[in-house]
PDB file of C-alpha atoms in Angstrom:
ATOM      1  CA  UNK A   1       8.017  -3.298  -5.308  1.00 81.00           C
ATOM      2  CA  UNK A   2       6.066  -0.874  -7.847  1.00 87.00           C
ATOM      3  CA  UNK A   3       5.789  -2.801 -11.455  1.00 90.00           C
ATOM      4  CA  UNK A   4       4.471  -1.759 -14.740  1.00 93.00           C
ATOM      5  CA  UNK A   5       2.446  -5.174 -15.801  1.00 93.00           C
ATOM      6  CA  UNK A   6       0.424  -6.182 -18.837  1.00 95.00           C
ATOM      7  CA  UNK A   7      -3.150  -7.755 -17.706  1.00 94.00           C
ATOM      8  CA  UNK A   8      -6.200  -8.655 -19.343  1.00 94.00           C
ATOM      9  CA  UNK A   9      -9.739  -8.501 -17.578  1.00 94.00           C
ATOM     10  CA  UNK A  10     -12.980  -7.993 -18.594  1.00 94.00           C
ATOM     11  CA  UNK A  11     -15.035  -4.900 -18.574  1.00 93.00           C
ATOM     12  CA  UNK A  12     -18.591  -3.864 -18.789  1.00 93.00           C
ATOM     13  CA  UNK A  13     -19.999  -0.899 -20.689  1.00 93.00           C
ATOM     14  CA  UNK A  14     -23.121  -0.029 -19.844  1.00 91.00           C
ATOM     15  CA  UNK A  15     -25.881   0.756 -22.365  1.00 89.00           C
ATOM     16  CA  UNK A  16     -25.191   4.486 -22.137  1.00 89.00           C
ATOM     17  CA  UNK A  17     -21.842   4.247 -23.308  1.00 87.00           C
ATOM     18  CA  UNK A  18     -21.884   2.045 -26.072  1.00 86.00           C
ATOM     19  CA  UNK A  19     -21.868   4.190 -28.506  1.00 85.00           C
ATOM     20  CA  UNK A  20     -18.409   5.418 -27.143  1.00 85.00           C
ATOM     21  CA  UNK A  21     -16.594   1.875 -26.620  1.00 90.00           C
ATOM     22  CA  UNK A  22     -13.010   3.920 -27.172  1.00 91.00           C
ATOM     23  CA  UNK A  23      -9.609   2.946 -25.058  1.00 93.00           C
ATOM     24  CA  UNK A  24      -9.850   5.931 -23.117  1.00 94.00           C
ATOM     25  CA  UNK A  25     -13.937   4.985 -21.525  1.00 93.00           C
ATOM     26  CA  UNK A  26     -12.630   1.498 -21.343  1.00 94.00           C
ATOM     27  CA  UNK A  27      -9.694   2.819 -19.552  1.00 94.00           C
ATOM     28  CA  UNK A  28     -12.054   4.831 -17.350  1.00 94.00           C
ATOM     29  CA  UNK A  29     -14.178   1.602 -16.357  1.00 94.00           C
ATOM     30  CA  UNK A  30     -10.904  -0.391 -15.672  1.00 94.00           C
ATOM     31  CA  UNK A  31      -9.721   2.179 -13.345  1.00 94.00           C
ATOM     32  CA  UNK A  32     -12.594   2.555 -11.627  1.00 93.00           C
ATOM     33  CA  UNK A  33     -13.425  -1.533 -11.208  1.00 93.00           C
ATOM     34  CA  UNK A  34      -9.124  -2.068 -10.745  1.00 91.00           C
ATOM     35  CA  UNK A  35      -7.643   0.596  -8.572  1.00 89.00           C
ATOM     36  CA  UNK A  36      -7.005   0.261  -5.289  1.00 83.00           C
ATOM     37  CA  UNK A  37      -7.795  -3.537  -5.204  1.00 83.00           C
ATOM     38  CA  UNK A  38      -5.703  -6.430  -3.995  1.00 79.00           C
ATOM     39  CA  UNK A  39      -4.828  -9.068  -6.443  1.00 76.00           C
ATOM     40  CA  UNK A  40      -2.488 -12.421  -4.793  1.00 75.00           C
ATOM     41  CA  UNK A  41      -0.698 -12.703  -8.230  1.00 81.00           C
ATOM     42  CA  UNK A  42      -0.141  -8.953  -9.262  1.00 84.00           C
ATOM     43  CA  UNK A  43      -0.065  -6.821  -5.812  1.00 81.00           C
ATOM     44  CA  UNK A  44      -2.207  -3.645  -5.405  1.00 84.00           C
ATOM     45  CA  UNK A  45      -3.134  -1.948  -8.644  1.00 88.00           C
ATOM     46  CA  UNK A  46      -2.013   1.810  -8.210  1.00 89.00           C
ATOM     47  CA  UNK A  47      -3.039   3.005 -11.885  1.00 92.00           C
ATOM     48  CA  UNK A  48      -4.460   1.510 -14.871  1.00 95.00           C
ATOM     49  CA  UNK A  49      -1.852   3.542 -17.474  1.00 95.00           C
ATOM     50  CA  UNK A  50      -2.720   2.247 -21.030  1.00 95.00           C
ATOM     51  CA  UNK A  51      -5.266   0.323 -22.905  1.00 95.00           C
ATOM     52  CA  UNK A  52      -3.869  -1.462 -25.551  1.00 95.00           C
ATOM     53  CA  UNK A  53      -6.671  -3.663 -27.069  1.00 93.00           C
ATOM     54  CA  UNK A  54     -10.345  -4.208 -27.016  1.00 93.00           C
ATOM     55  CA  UNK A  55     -12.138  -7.466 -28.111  1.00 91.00           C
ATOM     56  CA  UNK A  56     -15.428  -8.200 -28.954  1.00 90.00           C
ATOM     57  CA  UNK A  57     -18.145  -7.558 -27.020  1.00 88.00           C
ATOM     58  CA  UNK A  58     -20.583 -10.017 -25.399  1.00 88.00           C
ATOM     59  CA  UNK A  59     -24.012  -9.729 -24.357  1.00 89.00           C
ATOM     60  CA  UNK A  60     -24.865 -11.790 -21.253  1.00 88.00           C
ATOM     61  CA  UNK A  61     -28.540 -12.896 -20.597  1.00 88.00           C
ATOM     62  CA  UNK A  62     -30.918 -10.611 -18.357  1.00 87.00           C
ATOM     63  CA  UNK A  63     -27.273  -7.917 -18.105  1.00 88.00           C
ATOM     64  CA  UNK A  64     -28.079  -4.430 -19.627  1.00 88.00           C
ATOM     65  CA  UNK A  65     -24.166  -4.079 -20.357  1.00 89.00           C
ATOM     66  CA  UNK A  66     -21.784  -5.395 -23.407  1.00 92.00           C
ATOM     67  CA  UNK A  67     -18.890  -6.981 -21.848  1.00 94.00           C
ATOM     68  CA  UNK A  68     -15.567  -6.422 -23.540  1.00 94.00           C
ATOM     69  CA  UNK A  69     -11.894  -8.385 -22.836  1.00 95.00           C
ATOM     70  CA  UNK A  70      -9.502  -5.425 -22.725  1.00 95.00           C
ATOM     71  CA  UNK A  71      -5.853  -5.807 -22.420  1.00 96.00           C
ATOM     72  CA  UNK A  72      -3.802  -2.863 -20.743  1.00 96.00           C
ATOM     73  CA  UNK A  73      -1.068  -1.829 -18.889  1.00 96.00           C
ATOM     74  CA  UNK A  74      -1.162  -1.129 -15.354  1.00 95.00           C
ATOM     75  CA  UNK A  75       1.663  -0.271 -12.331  1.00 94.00           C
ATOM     76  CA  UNK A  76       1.100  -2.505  -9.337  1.00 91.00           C
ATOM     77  CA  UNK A  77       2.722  -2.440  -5.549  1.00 87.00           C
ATOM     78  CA  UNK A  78       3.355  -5.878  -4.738  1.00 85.00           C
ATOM     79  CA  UNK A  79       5.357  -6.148  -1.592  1.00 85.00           C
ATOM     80  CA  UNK A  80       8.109  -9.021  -2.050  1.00 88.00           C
ATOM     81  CA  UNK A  81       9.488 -11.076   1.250  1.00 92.00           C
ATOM     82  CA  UNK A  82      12.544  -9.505   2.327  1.00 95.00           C
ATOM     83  CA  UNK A  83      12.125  -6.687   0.432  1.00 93.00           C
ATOM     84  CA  UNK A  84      13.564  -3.369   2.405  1.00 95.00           C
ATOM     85  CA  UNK A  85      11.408  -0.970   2.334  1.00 94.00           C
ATOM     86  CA  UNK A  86      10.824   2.995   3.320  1.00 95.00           C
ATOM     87  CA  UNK A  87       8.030   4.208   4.643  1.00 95.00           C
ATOM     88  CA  UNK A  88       6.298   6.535   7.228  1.00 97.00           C
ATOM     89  CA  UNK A  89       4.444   6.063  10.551  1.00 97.00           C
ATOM     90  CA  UNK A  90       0.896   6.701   9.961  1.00 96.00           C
ATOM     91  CA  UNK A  91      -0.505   5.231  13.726  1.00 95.00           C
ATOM     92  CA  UNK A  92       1.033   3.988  16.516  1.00 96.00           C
ATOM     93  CA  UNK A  93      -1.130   1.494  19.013  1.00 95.00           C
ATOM     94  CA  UNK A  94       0.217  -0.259  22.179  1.00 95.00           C
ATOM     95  CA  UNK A  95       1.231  -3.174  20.128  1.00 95.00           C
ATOM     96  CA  UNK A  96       3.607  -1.439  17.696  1.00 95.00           C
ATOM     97  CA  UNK A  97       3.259   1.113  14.703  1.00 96.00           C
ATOM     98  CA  UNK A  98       1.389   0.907  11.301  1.00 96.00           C
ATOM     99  CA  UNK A  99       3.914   1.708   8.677  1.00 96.00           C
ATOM    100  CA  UNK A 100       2.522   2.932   5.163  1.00 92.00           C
ATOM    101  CA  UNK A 101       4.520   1.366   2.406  1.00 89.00           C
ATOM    102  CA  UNK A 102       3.086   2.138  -1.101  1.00 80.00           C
ATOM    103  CA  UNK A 103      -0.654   1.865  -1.013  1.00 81.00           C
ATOM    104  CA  UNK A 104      -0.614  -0.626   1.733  1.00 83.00           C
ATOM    105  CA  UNK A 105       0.165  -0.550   5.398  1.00 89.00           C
ATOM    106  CA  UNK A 106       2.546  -3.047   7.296  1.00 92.00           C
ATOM    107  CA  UNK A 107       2.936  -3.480  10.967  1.00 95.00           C
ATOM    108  CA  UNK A 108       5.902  -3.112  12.821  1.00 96.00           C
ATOM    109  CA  UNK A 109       5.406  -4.722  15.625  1.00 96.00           C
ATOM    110  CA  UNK A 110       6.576  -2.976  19.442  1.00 95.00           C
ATOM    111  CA  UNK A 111       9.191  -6.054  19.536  1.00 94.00           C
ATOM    112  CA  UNK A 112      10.672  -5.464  16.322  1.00 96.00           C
ATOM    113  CA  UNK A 113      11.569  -2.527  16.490  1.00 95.00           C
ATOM    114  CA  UNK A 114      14.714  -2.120  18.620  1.00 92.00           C
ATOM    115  CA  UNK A 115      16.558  -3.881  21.205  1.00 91.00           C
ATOM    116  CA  UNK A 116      15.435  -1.389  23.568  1.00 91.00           C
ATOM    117  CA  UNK A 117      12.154  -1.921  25.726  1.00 92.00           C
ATOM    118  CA  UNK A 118       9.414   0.814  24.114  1.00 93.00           C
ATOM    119  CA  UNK A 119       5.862   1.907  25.762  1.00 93.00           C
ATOM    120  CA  UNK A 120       3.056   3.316  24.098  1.00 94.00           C
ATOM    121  CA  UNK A 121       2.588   6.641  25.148  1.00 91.00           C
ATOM    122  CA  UNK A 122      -0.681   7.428  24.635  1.00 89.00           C
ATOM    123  CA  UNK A 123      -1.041  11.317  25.168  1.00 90.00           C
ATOM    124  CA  UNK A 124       1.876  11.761  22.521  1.00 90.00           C
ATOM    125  CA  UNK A 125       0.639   8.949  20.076  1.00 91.00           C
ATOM    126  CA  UNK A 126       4.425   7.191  20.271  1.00 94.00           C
ATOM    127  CA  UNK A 127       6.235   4.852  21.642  1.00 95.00           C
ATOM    128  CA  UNK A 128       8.876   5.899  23.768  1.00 93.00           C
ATOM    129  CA  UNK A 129      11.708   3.701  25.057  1.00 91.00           C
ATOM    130  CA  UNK A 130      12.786   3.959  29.107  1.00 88.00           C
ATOM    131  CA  UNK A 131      16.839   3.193  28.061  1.00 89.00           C
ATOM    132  CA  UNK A 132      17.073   6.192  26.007  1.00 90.00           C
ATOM    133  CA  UNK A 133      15.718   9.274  24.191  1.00 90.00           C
ATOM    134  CA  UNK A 134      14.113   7.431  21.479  1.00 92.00           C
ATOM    135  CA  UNK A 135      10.944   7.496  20.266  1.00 94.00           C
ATOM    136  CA  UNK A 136       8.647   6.490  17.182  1.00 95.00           C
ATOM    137  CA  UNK A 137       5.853   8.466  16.704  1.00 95.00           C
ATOM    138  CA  UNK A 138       2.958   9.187  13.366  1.00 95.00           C
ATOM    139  CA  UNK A 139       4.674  10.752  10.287  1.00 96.00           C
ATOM    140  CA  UNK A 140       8.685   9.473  11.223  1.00 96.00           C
ATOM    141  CA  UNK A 141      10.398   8.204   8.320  1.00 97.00           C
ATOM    142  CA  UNK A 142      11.452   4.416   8.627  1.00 97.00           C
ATOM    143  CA  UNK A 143      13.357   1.604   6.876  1.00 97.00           C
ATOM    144  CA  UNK A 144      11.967  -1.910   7.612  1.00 97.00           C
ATOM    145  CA  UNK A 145      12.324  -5.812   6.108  1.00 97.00           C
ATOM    146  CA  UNK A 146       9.176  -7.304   4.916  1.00 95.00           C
ATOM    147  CA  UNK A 147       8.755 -10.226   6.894  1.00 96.00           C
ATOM    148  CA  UNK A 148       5.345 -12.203   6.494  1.00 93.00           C
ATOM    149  CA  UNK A 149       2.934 -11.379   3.898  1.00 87.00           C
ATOM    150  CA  UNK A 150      -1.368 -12.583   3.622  1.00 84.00           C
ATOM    151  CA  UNK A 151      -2.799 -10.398   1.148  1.00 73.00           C
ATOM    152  CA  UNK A 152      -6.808 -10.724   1.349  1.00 71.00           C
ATOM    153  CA  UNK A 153      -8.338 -10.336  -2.304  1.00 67.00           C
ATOM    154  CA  UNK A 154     -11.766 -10.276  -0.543  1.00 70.00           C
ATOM    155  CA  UNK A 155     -10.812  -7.247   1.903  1.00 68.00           C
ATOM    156  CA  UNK A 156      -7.669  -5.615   1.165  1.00 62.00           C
ATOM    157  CA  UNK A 157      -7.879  -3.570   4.621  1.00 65.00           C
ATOM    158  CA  UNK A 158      -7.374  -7.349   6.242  1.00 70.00           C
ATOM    159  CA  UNK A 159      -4.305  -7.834   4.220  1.00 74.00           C
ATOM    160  CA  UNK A 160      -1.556  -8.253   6.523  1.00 86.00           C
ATOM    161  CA  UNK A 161       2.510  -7.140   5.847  1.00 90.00           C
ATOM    162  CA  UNK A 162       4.450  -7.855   8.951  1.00 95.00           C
ATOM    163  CA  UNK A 163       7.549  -6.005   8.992  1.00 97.00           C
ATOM    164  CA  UNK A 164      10.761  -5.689  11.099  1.00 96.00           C
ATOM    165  CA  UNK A 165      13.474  -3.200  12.093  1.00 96.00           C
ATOM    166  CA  UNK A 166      15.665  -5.083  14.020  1.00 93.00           C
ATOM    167  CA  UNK A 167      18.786  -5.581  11.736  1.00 92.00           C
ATOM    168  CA  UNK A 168      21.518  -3.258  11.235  1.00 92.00           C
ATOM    169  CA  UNK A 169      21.035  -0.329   9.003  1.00 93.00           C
ATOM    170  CA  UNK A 170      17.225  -1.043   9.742  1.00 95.00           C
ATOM    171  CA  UNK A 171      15.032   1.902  11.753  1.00 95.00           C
ATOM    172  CA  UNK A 172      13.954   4.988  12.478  1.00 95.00           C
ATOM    173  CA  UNK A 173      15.769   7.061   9.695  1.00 96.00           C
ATOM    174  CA  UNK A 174      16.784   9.741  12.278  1.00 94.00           C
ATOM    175  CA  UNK A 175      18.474   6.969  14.515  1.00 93.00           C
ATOM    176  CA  UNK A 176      19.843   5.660  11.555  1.00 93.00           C
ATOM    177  CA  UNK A 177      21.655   9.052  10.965  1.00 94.00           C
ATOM    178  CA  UNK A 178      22.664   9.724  14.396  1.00 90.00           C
ATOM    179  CA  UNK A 179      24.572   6.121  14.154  1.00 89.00           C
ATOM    180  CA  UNK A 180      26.344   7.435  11.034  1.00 91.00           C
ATOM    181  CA  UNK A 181      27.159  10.434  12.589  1.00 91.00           C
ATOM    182  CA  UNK A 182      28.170   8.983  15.521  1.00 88.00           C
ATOM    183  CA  UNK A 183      30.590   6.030  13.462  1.00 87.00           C
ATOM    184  CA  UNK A 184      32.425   9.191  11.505  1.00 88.00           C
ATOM    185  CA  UNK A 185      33.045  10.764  14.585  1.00 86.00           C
ATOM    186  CA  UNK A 186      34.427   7.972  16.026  1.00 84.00           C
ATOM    187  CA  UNK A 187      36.635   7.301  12.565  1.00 75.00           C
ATOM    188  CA  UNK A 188      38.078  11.048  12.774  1.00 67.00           C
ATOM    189  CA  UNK A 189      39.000  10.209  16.542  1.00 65.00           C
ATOM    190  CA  UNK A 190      40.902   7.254  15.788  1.00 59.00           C
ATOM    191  CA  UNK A 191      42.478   8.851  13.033  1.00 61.00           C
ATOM    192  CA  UNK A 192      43.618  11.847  15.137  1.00 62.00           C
ATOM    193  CA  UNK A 193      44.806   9.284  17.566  1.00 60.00           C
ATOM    194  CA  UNK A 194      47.483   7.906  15.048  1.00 54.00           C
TER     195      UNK A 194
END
């Protein structure tokens, strides 16, 4: 779930910039020491949006930078258990497909997807059942349950989101629509019927 959140961290400006200790170079160092890391309490920060106050600096012993306490406003991606969630195929691998979800990935794992039994086929990049015509493959839309969750803070690429398409009105978004298709058609027949 994306959320707009108000943080505080601290920030160093290096000597070259303190002449310029404004909310818009502060802004500039929190995005570039914020974005795209993992944080267990907050989620992924997407984008540092605002900075709405500066303290006073401190000089630290044998550091060439002022530090500075800054307090701004930032939109996160912190998946929540059970959360349904869209997202797209971005690799598939004999053990199921990596879904991206926001600015993370989550695996979908060959055994949650569907009922049916699925291979990988390799020479396609999918995975391909042997009951029917379906198959999952890099860049098809899905809708998934966030199941387990082990965020990293470390190394956000070891971050884990395990995620499942198992339940009804869970899937491949073009299965998904050929079931609704195929429940209407089967409404209008009854309805003919009587």
């Amino acid at each position: 779930m994306y959320k707009r959140v108000r943080l505080t961290d601290t920030v160093e400006v290096p000597p070259k910039h303190l002449a310029d200790v404004s909310n818009e170079r502060v802004k500039a160092l929190l995005q570039d020491k914020l974005e795209g890391r993992m944080d267990e309490d907050v989620g992924s920060v997407v984008s540092v949006i605002e900075v709405h106050d500066i303290g006073e600096g401190a000089v630290l012993p044998n550091r060439p930078g002022v530090y500075y306490e800054a307090e701004f406003d930032a939109l996160t991606y912190d998946p929540d258990m059970q959360e349904v969630i869209d997202g797209t195929v971005v690799e598939t691998v004999e053990f199921g497909a990596f879904v991206g979800i926001g600015p993370v990935d989550g695996l979908l794992h060959v055994s949650q997807i569907t009922d049916e039994y699925l291979t990988f086929d390799g020479a396609n990049q999918q995975l391909a059942s042997s009951d029917s015509d379906k198959t999952l493959g890099v860049d098809d839309a899905v809708r998934a349950r966030i199941v387990t969750k082990s965020i990293d803070e470390r190394n956000p690429r070891d971050s884990k989101i395990g995620l499942t398409a198992k339940q009804p009105g869970l899937g491949k978004h073009e299965w998904l629509e050929s079931e609704r298709r195929r429940r209407e058609q089967q409404g209008e027949n009854v309805e003919e019927a009587n």
